[in-house]
DNA sequence: TGCGGCGGCGCC
DNA sequence: AAAGGGCGCCGCCGCA
C-alpha cells in the first residue's frame, strides 16, 4: 500500500472554526502558505511553498503512483487541493476515491481523531507544543488591528518545518493503528459526498430567528438584573445563579435536597432543567417554601435556556452563497460504536418537537412584519428543524427505521427465547403493548418506557430518566418491581448481558482466539495499541477497546475479573499521567453491539443509496432524508423504503420497517 | 487574553 | 453488586 501523506497550512480572513472547511476553502481570501508531503513507505519528504515554487515534479510522480493520498481530516486538505492548489498553483488532479483520512482511521481505532491527541493516546507525544498554535495565530489570521497578513519569511520557514513535523507524526500514527477496511474507506468517501452536497437552510428564517432571539435574551437579562439587584445579569450564569438561590433561601435543607444530584460517586448541587422543574413543582405542594422572587428567577432561566436557538447563528455562519451548509457529518464520529457524528451545525440534536411547514410559514410572516411572538424562545427552538429546506422544485423524502434497536438487540442474541419478540415485530403488532402484557401490566406507557430503558441492564435510574419524558410518575418501589418483571419476561436479555461479559473476559485470556456471543464475536489483539479488545459485529465492523486490561477487583464478598480500556472520548486532564479508563460490563457491551449494528444497517443503506445516486441530504442515526425533485418523489420514496426495509445479506431474518414521508420542510 | 474545565442542553 | 451510553455545541468560570 503506497501512500502519500499531505498537510496544508493556510491563511484566510474567514474563521475556520465558525464556517467549517468547505466554506473556508471556497472563500476568495483563503490561500495556501505551504504544504508538506511524505511518502509513507520510502519516507521521501517534500515541502512546497506555492507562492514561490512550482509544484514539485517528483511529488507529482509519487502522487500519481500512490494508492492513497492521506491527510488528517482529509476533507479539509481535499477541499484546499481542489479549490486552490489545482486551479491556482498547477497541482495535479487527484481522483476522488484516492483520498483517505487519517482522522477517520483514528476513529475506527477508537482513539481521538486530532493528531496531537491521537499521538498522545498512542504514547508517542507526551508533551504539547504551543509553538504550532502561535505560528497559526501569527500567519494564518490577519492582524486584528491593521487587517494585514504577516509575511515574515523567517516565520514562514518555521511554519514549514512545523508542517513537515506534523506529517512525520501523522506517519507514525498511521503505522501504529490499523488501516480502514475497504468498506470503511468507501463509507468515508460516501460521507464526503454527502458533506459536499450539503443541506439547504432557510437563511431568511434563520436571520429573523437570530433577531428575535437576541432581543429576547436581552429582555431576560434585564429582568434578571432587576430581580437580583445586578447579581445575575444573564440566564447562562449557572454558578452565580446557584449561589444566589442558595443564599436567597438561606440554605433551606428542603431546597438543597431537591438541588442535589449524583454525578458518578459525588453529590453536587445543580439547577439544571430537571431540578428547576422539581423546585417549581414542589412550590405548589404543602409546606414547601420557595418565594415568588426565586420562582420568577427560575422561570426566567427556563425561558432563556433554549440554548439551541444559537444554532440559527451557526446556520448563517456556515451557509455558503447557495444557502447550503456543508461538512456536517463525521464518519465513525462515535469511536465506541462506529456510529456517525455531526459537527459544525450539529444535525443530530435538533429539537424534535417542532412546527409543521404551514405553521412555520405563519410564524415567519409574523416575524417579517415584526409582530410580537408569545413564548419566543420556545417558539424559535421549534423552528430549528423546519429551517432545513429542500431546494426549489424539490421535497424531502424522510424515512426512519421503527424501533431499530429494539429489533437489533434480540436479533443479536440468537437466543430462541428472543424469537418471540422478533415475531411481534414481524406480525406488525404493537411492541409496547405486547411488552406490557408479557409483564402482566396493562399500561402501554410502562411497556414503552421499559422497552426503551431496560434492554441494556439499566434499572431504576434508567427507567425514571426515560419515564419523566413521557409524564410517567412512579415510586422507586414500583419501578423496582417493573424492572424485575421486565427481566423475568425477557430472560434472553439477562442471559445476553452475562454472556457478553463472560465472552470479553474469556477473549482477554485467549489472545487471538474468536469468542462468539450470538451474532457477534470478541477477539483480543495483543499487538494493536498495547492490547486491543475487538468486538466484531455481524457485518464485520470492529468495535475497538484499546489498551484493554483484565483486572481482578476485590469486592466486599470476594472479587471478580473485569475488563477495562482507554476511553477515547474522555480527554485526559493537563496533569494526567494515564489516559482515562472505563470498565466494561455486560449491559454496556450489549448496548455498544446493538448501537453499532444499527449504525451498520444505516451505513449499508447509504451504500445502496449511493449506488443508485440517491440524493441523500442528511441522516440522523435511524433516519435518512433525501432531497428529491418533485417529479421523482414517488419513485424515490418507494426506492428508499425498499432499500431500508431489505435487510443486508448478513442480517437476513431481521424484521425492518421504514415508511417514508414527504415534507416541504424538515420535521419529526 | 487565552485556554481548559465544566455545567447545561438536545437527540438517538 | 449495580450500572444508560453514544454524541457535539454553547457559554461561563477560573486559572495562568
XYZ file of C-alpha atoms (C1' of nucleotides) in Angstrom:
696
model
C 0.000 0.000 0.000
C 1.753 3.140 -1.197
C 0.515 6.264 0.434
C 1.378 9.949 0.316
C 0.598 11.959 3.434
C -0.287 15.620 2.940
C -0.684 18.577 5.269
C -1.634 22.117 4.263
C -1.041 25.298 6.199
C -3.328 28.079 5.020
C -4.416 31.607 5.780
C -7.767 33.308 5.408
C -9.953 36.176 6.509
C -12.693 33.712 7.392
C -12.795 31.841 10.681
C -12.415 28.127 10.012
C -13.947 27.178 13.359
C -17.117 29.087 12.552
C -17.613 28.356 8.881
C -16.300 24.800 8.536
C -13.797 23.517 5.982
C -15.892 23.835 2.832
C -16.876 27.478 3.164
C -13.360 28.268 4.335
C -11.780 26.656 1.276
C -14.252 28.367 -1.051
C -13.569 31.836 0.337
C -11.553 34.046 -2.049
C -9.329 35.280 0.790
C -8.192 31.753 1.626
C -4.717 30.896 0.382
C -2.050 28.242 0.860
C 1.049 29.083 2.887
C 2.769 25.753 2.477
C 2.195 22.056 2.098
C 4.217 19.163 3.416
C 4.136 15.658 1.990
C 5.680 12.334 2.946
C 5.794 9.078 1.078
C 4.759 6.736 3.865
C 6.687 3.752 2.512
C 10.003 5.214 1.435
C 9.932 8.239 3.695
C 10.689 10.822 0.983
C 9.699 14.311 2.124
C 8.573 17.446 0.313
C 7.836 20.958 1.471
C 6.083 23.146 -1.059
C 5.621 26.915 -0.896
C 3.228 27.507 -3.804
C 3.679 31.270 -3.693
C 7.300 30.975 -4.808
C 7.735 27.444 -6.165
C 6.290 25.299 -8.926
C 4.662 22.044 -7.854
C 7.494 19.542 -7.183
C 7.710 17.164 -10.145
C 8.867 14.230 -8.023
C 5.867 14.678 -5.726
C 3.541 14.663 -8.724
C 5.014 11.302 -9.705
C 4.673 9.942 -6.162
C 1.030 11.003 -6.024
C 0.382 9.532 -9.440
C 1.701 6.159 -8.280
C 0.228 6.239 -4.785
C -2.734 4.058 -3.857
C -3.906 6.617 -1.336
C -3.483 10.315 -0.610
C -3.905 10.789 3.104
C -4.358 13.700 5.471
C -5.640 14.275 8.980
C -9.203 15.453 8.351
C -8.633 14.890 4.663
C -11.844 16.660 3.690
C -10.099 19.916 4.555
C -6.991 19.129 2.528
C -9.106 17.753 -0.316
C -11.100 20.981 -0.453
C -7.937 23.126 -0.363
C -6.422 20.916 -3.038
C -9.407 21.097 -5.354
C -10.418 24.729 -4.756
C -6.965 26.306 -4.623
C -3.947 24.065 -5.261
C -5.144 22.714 -8.606
C -6.681 25.841 -10.196
C -4.294 28.460 -8.763
C -0.978 26.660 -8.420
C -0.952 23.897 -11.005
C -1.110 20.918 -8.650
C -2.146 17.704 -10.411
C -5.681 16.431 -10.011
C -6.304 13.559 -7.603
C -9.202 11.235 -8.206
C -11.921 11.252 -5.558
C -11.546 7.654 -4.439
C -7.821 8.026 -3.808
C -8.377 10.355 -0.856
C -8.115 8.785 2.572
C -8.494 10.286 6.022
C -6.135 9.536 8.902
C -8.509 11.112 11.418
C -11.161 8.625 10.290
C -8.594 5.857 10.689
C -8.011 7.008 14.262
C -11.747 6.961 14.949
C -12.219 3.412 13.685
C -9.390 2.539 16.068
C -11.301 4.202 18.915
C -8.646 6.799 19.631
C -9.092 10.591 19.346
C -9.032 11.939 15.808
C -6.974 15.083 16.388
C -3.325 14.452 15.511
C -1.930 15.641 18.823
C -4.407 13.722 20.962
C -4.102 10.632 18.811
C -0.330 10.677 19.281
C -0.825 11.237 22.976
C -3.192 8.265 23.211
C -0.603 6.126 21.465
C 2.063 7.285 23.882
C 4.297 8.871 21.244
C 3.686 12.516 22.059
C 3.630 13.241 25.759
C 4.141 16.955 25.623
C 2.068 19.598 23.932
C 3.956 22.117 21.845
C 2.304 25.541 21.826
C 4.550 26.843 19.029
C 2.395 25.463 16.223
C -0.623 27.331 17.504
C 1.404 30.511 17.873
C 2.514 30.274 14.257
C -1.064 29.792 13.082
C -2.086 32.826 15.062
C 0.752 34.852 13.586
C 0.449 33.809 9.943
C -2.993 32.308 9.290
C -5.133 35.090 10.681
C -4.958 38.742 9.630
C -3.689 41.235 12.173
C -6.791 42.300 14.108
C -5.722 45.972 14.038
C -4.235 46.501 10.585
C -6.094 43.712 8.770
C -2.818 42.762 7.076
C -1.329 39.268 6.865
C 2.118 38.751 8.362
C 4.514 37.538 5.654
C 7.691 37.346 7.710
C 9.964 34.928 5.814
C 11.549 33.515 8.960
C 8.175 32.669 10.461
C 7.082 31.210 7.123
C 10.085 28.933 7.169
C 9.355 27.871 10.721
C 5.752 27.191 9.735
C 7.008 24.899 7.013
C 9.119 22.970 9.495
C 6.137 22.534 11.794
C 4.016 21.459 8.865
C 6.560 18.781 7.980
C 6.804 17.689 11.597
C 3.041 17.175 11.664
C 3.278 14.946 8.630
C 6.036 12.923 10.290
C 3.888 12.496 13.363
C 0.920 11.545 11.171
C 3.047 8.873 9.519
C 3.809 7.355 12.923
C 0.155 7.420 13.965
C -0.799 5.754 10.715
C 1.701 2.968 11.290
C 0.577 2.269 14.866
C -3.132 1.855 14.101
C -4.992 -0.418 11.736
C -5.971 0.870 8.284
C -9.610 1.400 7.428
C -11.111 -1.588 5.647
C -12.214 -1.190 2.034
C -15.806 -0.850 3.249
C -14.898 1.751 5.865
C -12.998 3.733 3.259
C -15.982 3.517 0.929
C -18.290 4.729 3.723
C -15.927 7.616 4.403
C -15.991 8.569 0.697
C -19.808 8.441 0.724
C -19.733 10.719 3.772
C -17.552 13.141 1.774
C -20.168 13.149 -0.990
C -22.992 13.883 1.457
C -20.920 16.586 3.123
C -20.134 18.165 -0.233
C -23.784 18.155 -1.295
C -24.735 19.918 1.940
C -28.113 20.729 3.424
C -30.045 23.833 2.433
C -31.015 26.302 5.113
C -33.841 28.850 5.079
C -31.480 31.743 5.737
C -34.251 34.314 5.860
C -35.928 32.350 8.635
C -32.587 31.934 10.417
C -31.904 35.684 10.267
C -35.348 36.505 11.644
C -34.871 33.958 14.421
C -31.492 35.427 15.372
C -33.019 38.908 15.623
C -35.869 37.726 17.822
C -33.584 35.582 19.988
C -31.156 38.455 20.596
C -33.973 40.757 21.644
C -35.458 38.159 23.956
C -32.126 37.291 25.554
C -31.652 40.989 26.265
C -35.055 41.231 27.895
C -34.492 38.183 30.054
C -31.124 39.611 31.114
C -32.701 42.936 32.094
C -35.381 41.210 34.132
C -32.851 39.014 35.901
C -30.673 42.007 36.737
C -33.637 43.877 38.132
C -34.852 40.929 40.219
C -31.443 40.148 41.714
C -30.033 43.617 42.150
C -27.493 43.089 39.416
C -26.068 39.865 40.813
C -27.307 37.809 37.888
C -27.057 39.515 34.525
C -27.608 36.578 32.159
C -29.614 33.368 32.333
C -26.483 31.396 31.427
C -24.511 32.287 34.579
C -25.013 28.937 36.270
C -22.572 29.449 39.144
C -23.939 32.879 40.045
C -27.498 31.647 39.848
C -26.769 28.667 42.092
C -25.025 30.780 44.705
C -27.691 33.455 44.607
C -30.525 30.974 45.025
C -28.869 29.185 47.941
C -28.295 32.490 49.710
C -31.816 33.630 48.939
C -33.434 30.588 50.534
C -30.932 30.600 53.408
C -29.659 27.125 52.593
C -33.071 25.621 53.260
C -32.371 21.852 53.538
C -35.503 21.039 51.524
C -34.261 23.173 48.664
C -30.765 21.725 48.874
C -32.211 18.209 48.830
C -34.049 18.921 45.613
C -30.960 20.509 44.093
C -28.683 17.611 44.883
C -27.787 15.323 42.025
C -25.383 12.429 41.888
C -22.632 12.579 39.358
C -20.682 9.392 39.431
C -19.965 8.899 43.093
C -20.085 12.529 44.178
C -23.139 14.554 45.060
C -23.457 18.058 43.678
C -25.934 20.882 43.668
C -27.363 21.667 40.289
C -30.014 23.913 38.830
C -30.494 22.130 35.552
C -33.834 21.703 33.865
C -34.925 18.735 35.984
C -34.002 20.433 39.243
C -35.764 23.644 38.247
C -38.880 21.686 37.387
C -38.705 19.830 40.704
C -38.292 23.080 42.639
C -41.135 24.821 40.860
C -43.391 21.778 41.266
C -42.594 21.423 44.956
C -43.562 25.032 45.446
C -47.225 24.223 44.980
C -47.285 21.365 47.465
C -47.771 21.821 51.164
C -45.239 23.324 53.450
C -42.539 23.987 50.875
C -41.195 27.479 50.750
C -39.879 28.959 47.577
C -40.594 32.630 47.486
C -42.074 34.390 44.489
C -38.764 36.056 43.725
C -36.782 32.830 43.385
C -39.589 31.249 41.401
C -39.544 34.182 38.988
C -35.809 33.834 38.540
C -36.100 30.101 37.857
C -38.803 30.698 35.305
C -36.667 33.262 33.516
C -33.804 30.765 33.394
C -36.223 28.208 31.967
C -37.311 30.613 29.260
C -33.777 31.527 28.300
C -32.291 28.043 28.413
C -33.171 27.063 24.896
C -29.502 27.198 24.033
C -30.375 25.501 20.780
C -31.511 28.791 19.270
C -27.807 29.600 18.848
C -27.950 27.079 16.038
C -29.619 29.704 13.842
C -26.476 31.817 14.013
C -24.436 28.735 13.233
C -26.591 28.109 10.150
C -25.830 31.621 8.928
C -22.114 31.317 9.695
C -21.800 28.071 7.776
C -24.196 28.638 4.868
C -22.463 29.332 1.552
C -23.762 31.522 -1.271
C -26.251 28.838 -2.267
C -27.591 28.718 1.314
C -26.223 25.227 1.825
C -24.346 24.087 4.924
C -21.584 21.634 4.111
C -19.442 19.241 6.078
C -21.865 18.319 8.857
C -21.081 14.606 9.080
C -18.232 12.706 10.674
C -17.802 9.117 9.598
C -17.369 6.885 12.692
C -17.500 10.019 14.829
C -18.585 7.833 17.723
C -15.444 5.792 18.262
C -17.027 3.325 20.651
C -19.907 2.276 18.379
C -18.721 3.484 14.955
C -21.922 5.472 14.514
C -21.821 8.783 12.657
C -21.422 12.044 14.498
C -22.345 15.520 13.341
C -20.284 18.653 13.769
C -20.389 22.331 12.977
C -24.103 22.648 12.502
C -24.957 19.612 14.619
C -27.813 17.967 12.726
C -28.144 15.150 15.246
C -29.665 17.014 18.151
C -32.246 19.432 16.818
C -35.338 19.749 18.920
C -37.767 17.048 17.876
C -40.930 18.865 18.851
C -41.296 21.338 16.009
C -43.707 23.317 13.855
C -45.246 21.968 10.693
C -44.404 23.637 7.379
C -47.598 25.730 7.292
C -47.179 26.880 10.901
C -43.589 27.771 10.097
C -44.716 29.969 7.207
C -47.183 31.754 9.515
C -44.557 32.409 12.184
C -42.068 33.537 9.552
C -44.635 36.013 8.216
C -45.285 37.300 11.747
C -41.586 37.902 12.231
C -41.257 39.608 8.859
C -43.934 42.061 9.919
C -42.332 42.454 13.357
C -45.265 41.081 15.340
C -44.872 40.148 18.979
C -44.418 36.410 19.405
C -45.530 34.818 22.650
C -43.120 32.412 24.297
C -40.384 33.469 21.910
C -37.519 31.119 22.806
C -39.725 28.060 22.816
C -41.285 29.064 19.514
C -37.869 29.673 17.977
C -36.388 26.366 19.058
C -39.374 24.652 17.434
C -38.327 26.310 14.175
C -34.927 24.629 14.058
C -35.861 21.521 12.102
C -38.159 23.384 9.710
C -35.283 25.776 8.955
C -33.811 22.948 6.879
C -35.463 23.038 3.467
C -35.197 21.353 0.073
C -34.042 23.345 -2.975
C -36.764 24.921 -5.142
C -38.677 22.291 -7.080
C -37.659 19.636 -4.567
C -39.109 17.956 -1.496
C -37.707 15.989 1.396
C -38.376 12.276 1.438
C -37.871 11.221 5.053
C -37.827 7.747 6.486
C -36.780 6.272 9.796
C -36.459 2.702 10.978
C -39.139 1.858 13.530
C -37.650 0.773 16.887
C -34.383 -0.264 15.262
C -32.500 -1.017 18.473
C -35.493 -2.829 19.949
C -35.249 -5.213 16.995
C -31.486 -5.478 16.689
C -30.841 -6.380 20.325
C -32.966 -9.573 20.457
C -31.801 -10.487 16.950
C -28.128 -10.258 18.005
C -28.594 -12.690 20.888
C -29.533 -15.707 18.734
C -31.451 -16.823 21.812
C -34.512 -18.905 20.847
C -36.463 -17.113 23.581
C -35.871 -13.784 21.784
C -37.694 -15.068 18.686
C -40.999 -14.254 20.373
C -40.008 -10.587 20.475
C -38.935 -10.613 16.824
C -42.216 -12.329 15.928
C -44.132 -9.436 17.467
C -42.298 -7.087 15.119
C -42.848 -9.453 12.197
C -46.581 -9.595 12.910
C -46.815 -5.828 12.978
C -48.347 -5.898 16.466
C -47.778 -3.135 18.999
C -44.471 -4.000 20.693
C -45.057 -1.739 23.692
C -48.474 -3.200 24.453
C -47.110 -6.695 23.986
C -44.203 -5.940 26.323
C -46.567 -4.636 28.984
C -48.775 -7.721 28.643
C -45.817 -10.056 28.967
C -45.064 -8.311 32.251
C -48.663 -8.649 33.420
C -49.217 -4.916 33.160
C -51.998 -3.115 31.316
C -50.471 0.311 30.716
C -48.847 0.663 27.312
C -46.731 3.563 28.593
C -44.985 1.306 31.067
C -44.324 -1.224 28.322
C -42.876 1.525 26.196
C -40.596 3.012 28.820
C -39.461 -0.461 29.900
C -38.604 -1.363 26.301
C -36.658 1.844 25.792
C -34.893 1.822 29.157
C -34.183 -1.717 30.325
C -32.558 -3.524 27.403
C -29.010 -2.704 28.442
C -29.047 -3.670 32.102
C -30.362 -0.285 33.155
C -32.530 -0.358 36.263
C -34.466 2.189 38.329
C -32.386 5.171 37.274
C -32.582 4.394 33.571
C -36.329 3.792 33.770
C -37.039 7.000 35.687
C -34.906 9.095 33.339
C -36.990 8.000 30.367
C -40.284 7.845 32.278
C -40.193 11.552 33.025
C -40.112 12.294 29.280
C -43.447 10.533 28.975
C -45.025 12.084 32.038
C -44.923 8.772 33.851
C -44.503 9.211 37.603
C -43.872 6.128 39.723
C -42.243 5.442 43.073
C -38.889 3.742 43.336
C -40.520 0.618 44.764
C -42.942 0.423 41.842
C -40.143 0.836 39.325
C -38.072 -1.833 41.026
C -40.945 -4.260 40.516
C -41.238 -3.249 36.863
C -37.527 -3.831 36.335
C -37.815 -7.266 37.897
C -40.863 -8.163 35.804
C -39.239 -6.970 32.577
C -36.146 -9.058 33.206
C -38.318 -12.047 34.042
C -40.314 -11.617 30.840
C -37.151 -11.117 28.751
C -34.689 -13.713 30.030
C -32.857 -13.638 26.691
C -31.660 -10.121 27.556
C -30.379 -11.016 31.006
C -28.605 -14.059 29.601
C -27.066 -11.943 26.841
C -25.589 -9.402 29.263
C -23.948 -12.200 31.181
C -22.731 -13.893 28.018
C -21.208 -10.643 26.727
C -19.311 -10.039 29.930
C -18.049 -13.611 30.120
C -17.016 -13.542 26.468
C -14.991 -10.351 26.944
C -13.110 -11.896 29.860
C -12.542 -15.164 28.021
C -11.255 -13.322 24.949
C -8.767 -11.453 27.127
C -7.481 -14.763 28.469
C -7.058 -16.254 24.992
C -5.438 -13.660 22.731
C -6.017 -14.183 19.026
C -8.999 -16.502 19.595
C -12.527 -15.722 18.393
C -15.073 -15.891 21.179
C -18.630 -15.980 19.893
C -21.632 -14.373 21.609
C -24.757 -14.666 19.459
C -24.105 -12.888 16.188
C -21.028 -11.024 17.445
C -17.533 -12.015 18.466
C -14.742 -10.833 20.687
C -11.060 -11.145 19.945
C -8.131 -9.775 21.899
C -5.385 -8.489 19.593
C -2.239 -8.180 21.671
C -0.139 -6.379 19.096
C -2.524 -3.495 18.483
C -2.343 -0.376 20.641
C -0.972 -2.005 23.747
C -3.576 -4.746 23.513
C -6.950 -4.103 21.918
C -10.134 -5.994 22.636
C -12.061 -6.129 19.352
C -15.815 -6.611 19.229
C -16.766 -7.844 15.769
C -20.312 -7.095 14.596
C -22.254 -9.304 12.171
C -21.242 -7.151 9.171
C -17.571 -7.233 10.116
C -17.486 -3.791 11.741
C -14.887 -3.817 14.503
C -15.567 -2.018 17.772
C -12.214 -1.489 19.445
C -11.418 -1.218 23.137
C -7.816 -0.042 23.126
C -5.264 -0.619 25.865
C -7.525 -3.296 27.315
C -6.646 -4.990 30.586
C -8.068 -7.874 32.526
C -8.106 -6.936 36.190
C -9.115 -8.635 39.388
C -11.136 -6.281 41.534
C -11.763 -7.070 45.165
C -15.265 -6.512 46.488
C -16.905 -6.869 49.879
C -17.746 -10.515 49.413
C -14.848 -11.657 47.259
C -13.712 -10.247 43.970
C -14.286 -10.567 40.246
C -12.472 -10.261 36.963
C -13.289 -7.343 34.740
C -12.074 -5.726 31.539
C -11.071 -2.072 31.430
C -9.934 0.010 28.470
C -8.813 3.517 27.476
C -11.788 5.687 26.603
C -11.051 7.900 23.592
C -13.909 10.338 24.121
C -12.635 11.450 27.525
C -9.506 13.543 27.042
C -7.020 13.359 29.918
C -6.579 16.449 32.028
C -3.439 18.502 31.577
C -1.645 16.860 34.508
C -2.906 13.303 33.966
C -0.328 10.557 33.613
C -2.649 7.948 32.124
C -5.482 8.065 29.632
C -8.904 7.909 31.357
C -10.277 4.391 31.524
C -13.671 2.726 31.684
C -14.836 -0.678 32.770
C -16.849 -2.956 30.538
C -19.924 -4.676 31.882
C -22.469 -6.872 30.138
C -25.145 -4.255 29.547
C -22.622 -1.817 28.123
C -21.281 -4.390 25.685
C -24.824 -5.280 24.618
C -25.526 -1.605 24.063
C -22.342 -0.973 22.071
C -23.106 -4.019 19.916
C -26.732 -3.007 19.324
C -25.954 0.648 18.564
C -23.071 -0.364 16.341
C -25.187 -2.874 14.438
C -27.970 -0.333 13.962
C -25.284 2.001 12.631
C -24.046 -0.731 10.296
C -27.564 -1.044 8.894
C -27.579 2.699 8.200
C -24.171 2.514 6.525
C -25.324 -0.406 4.408
C -28.402 1.529 3.287
C -26.271 4.591 2.473
C -24.039 2.430 0.275
C -27.073 1.012 -1.517
C -28.450 4.526 -1.971
C -25.106 5.809 -3.258
C -25.061 3.046 -5.868
C -28.344 4.369 -7.315
C -27.283 8.030 -6.983
C -29.973 8.770 -4.426
C -29.822 12.438 -3.331
C -29.223 11.879 0.396
C -29.145 15.260 2.124
C -28.519 14.092 5.667
C -29.201 11.333 8.204
C -29.809 11.008 11.932
C -28.779 7.541 13.216
C -32.016 5.769 12.305
C -33.364 8.216 9.762
C -32.471 9.138 6.171
C -33.506 12.339 4.447
C -33.367 12.672 0.674
C -33.801 15.920 -1.227
C -35.785 14.860 -4.263
C -37.031 16.597 -7.396
C -40.832 16.805 -7.191
C -41.251 14.632 -10.255
C -39.202 11.864 -8.677
C -40.798 11.907 -5.235
C -42.912 8.802 -5.693
C -40.191 6.701 -7.251
C -37.580 7.766 -4.732
C -39.928 7.138 -1.798
C -40.542 3.617 -2.968
C -36.851 3.068 -3.583
C -35.918 4.420 -0.148
C -38.459 2.197 1.576
C -37.325 -0.875 -0.340
C -33.671 -0.272 0.461
C -34.327 0.460 4.126
C -36.669 -2.488 4.646
C -34.488 -5.039 2.858
C -32.051 -6.351 5.435
C -28.392 -6.594 4.405
C -27.185 -10.075 3.371
C -25.669 -10.544 6.828
C -28.979 -9.785 8.566
C -31.499 -11.977 6.790
C -34.478 -12.511 9.082
C -34.138 -9.208 10.900
C -37.526 -7.503 10.569
C -37.135 -3.898 9.410
C -39.808 -1.276 8.907
C -39.314 2.222 7.490
C -42.266 4.104 5.998
C -41.257 7.283 4.151
C -42.989 10.643 4.452
C -42.812 13.608 2.074
C -42.086 17.017 3.590
C -41.789 20.599 2.413
C -39.575 21.358 5.384
C -37.728 19.014 7.737
C -39.842 17.878 10.685
C -40.337 14.981 13.065
C -6.361 37.489 26.965
C -6.407 32.741 26.009
C -7.499 28.308 27.234
C -9.021 24.100 29.647
C -12.708 22.610 32.502
C -17.312 22.160 33.422
C -22.313 22.728 33.538
C -26.028 22.564 30.703
C -28.846 21.186 26.597
C -30.566 18.469 22.823
C -31.116 13.961 20.063
C -30.885 8.792 19.031
C -23.068 -5.508 43.406
C -25.008 -2.437 40.251
C -24.650 0.231 36.252
C -27.833 4.342 30.307
C -24.455 5.400 26.862
C -23.409 7.365 22.368
C -22.503 12.107 20.683
C -21.304 17.941 19.879
C -22.088 22.836 20.868
C -22.677 26.935 23.739
C -21.195 29.811 27.285
C -19.412 30.765 31.872
C -15.760 30.137 35.256
C -11.292 30.346 36.945
C -6.510 29.991 36.228
C -2.077 31.188 34.068
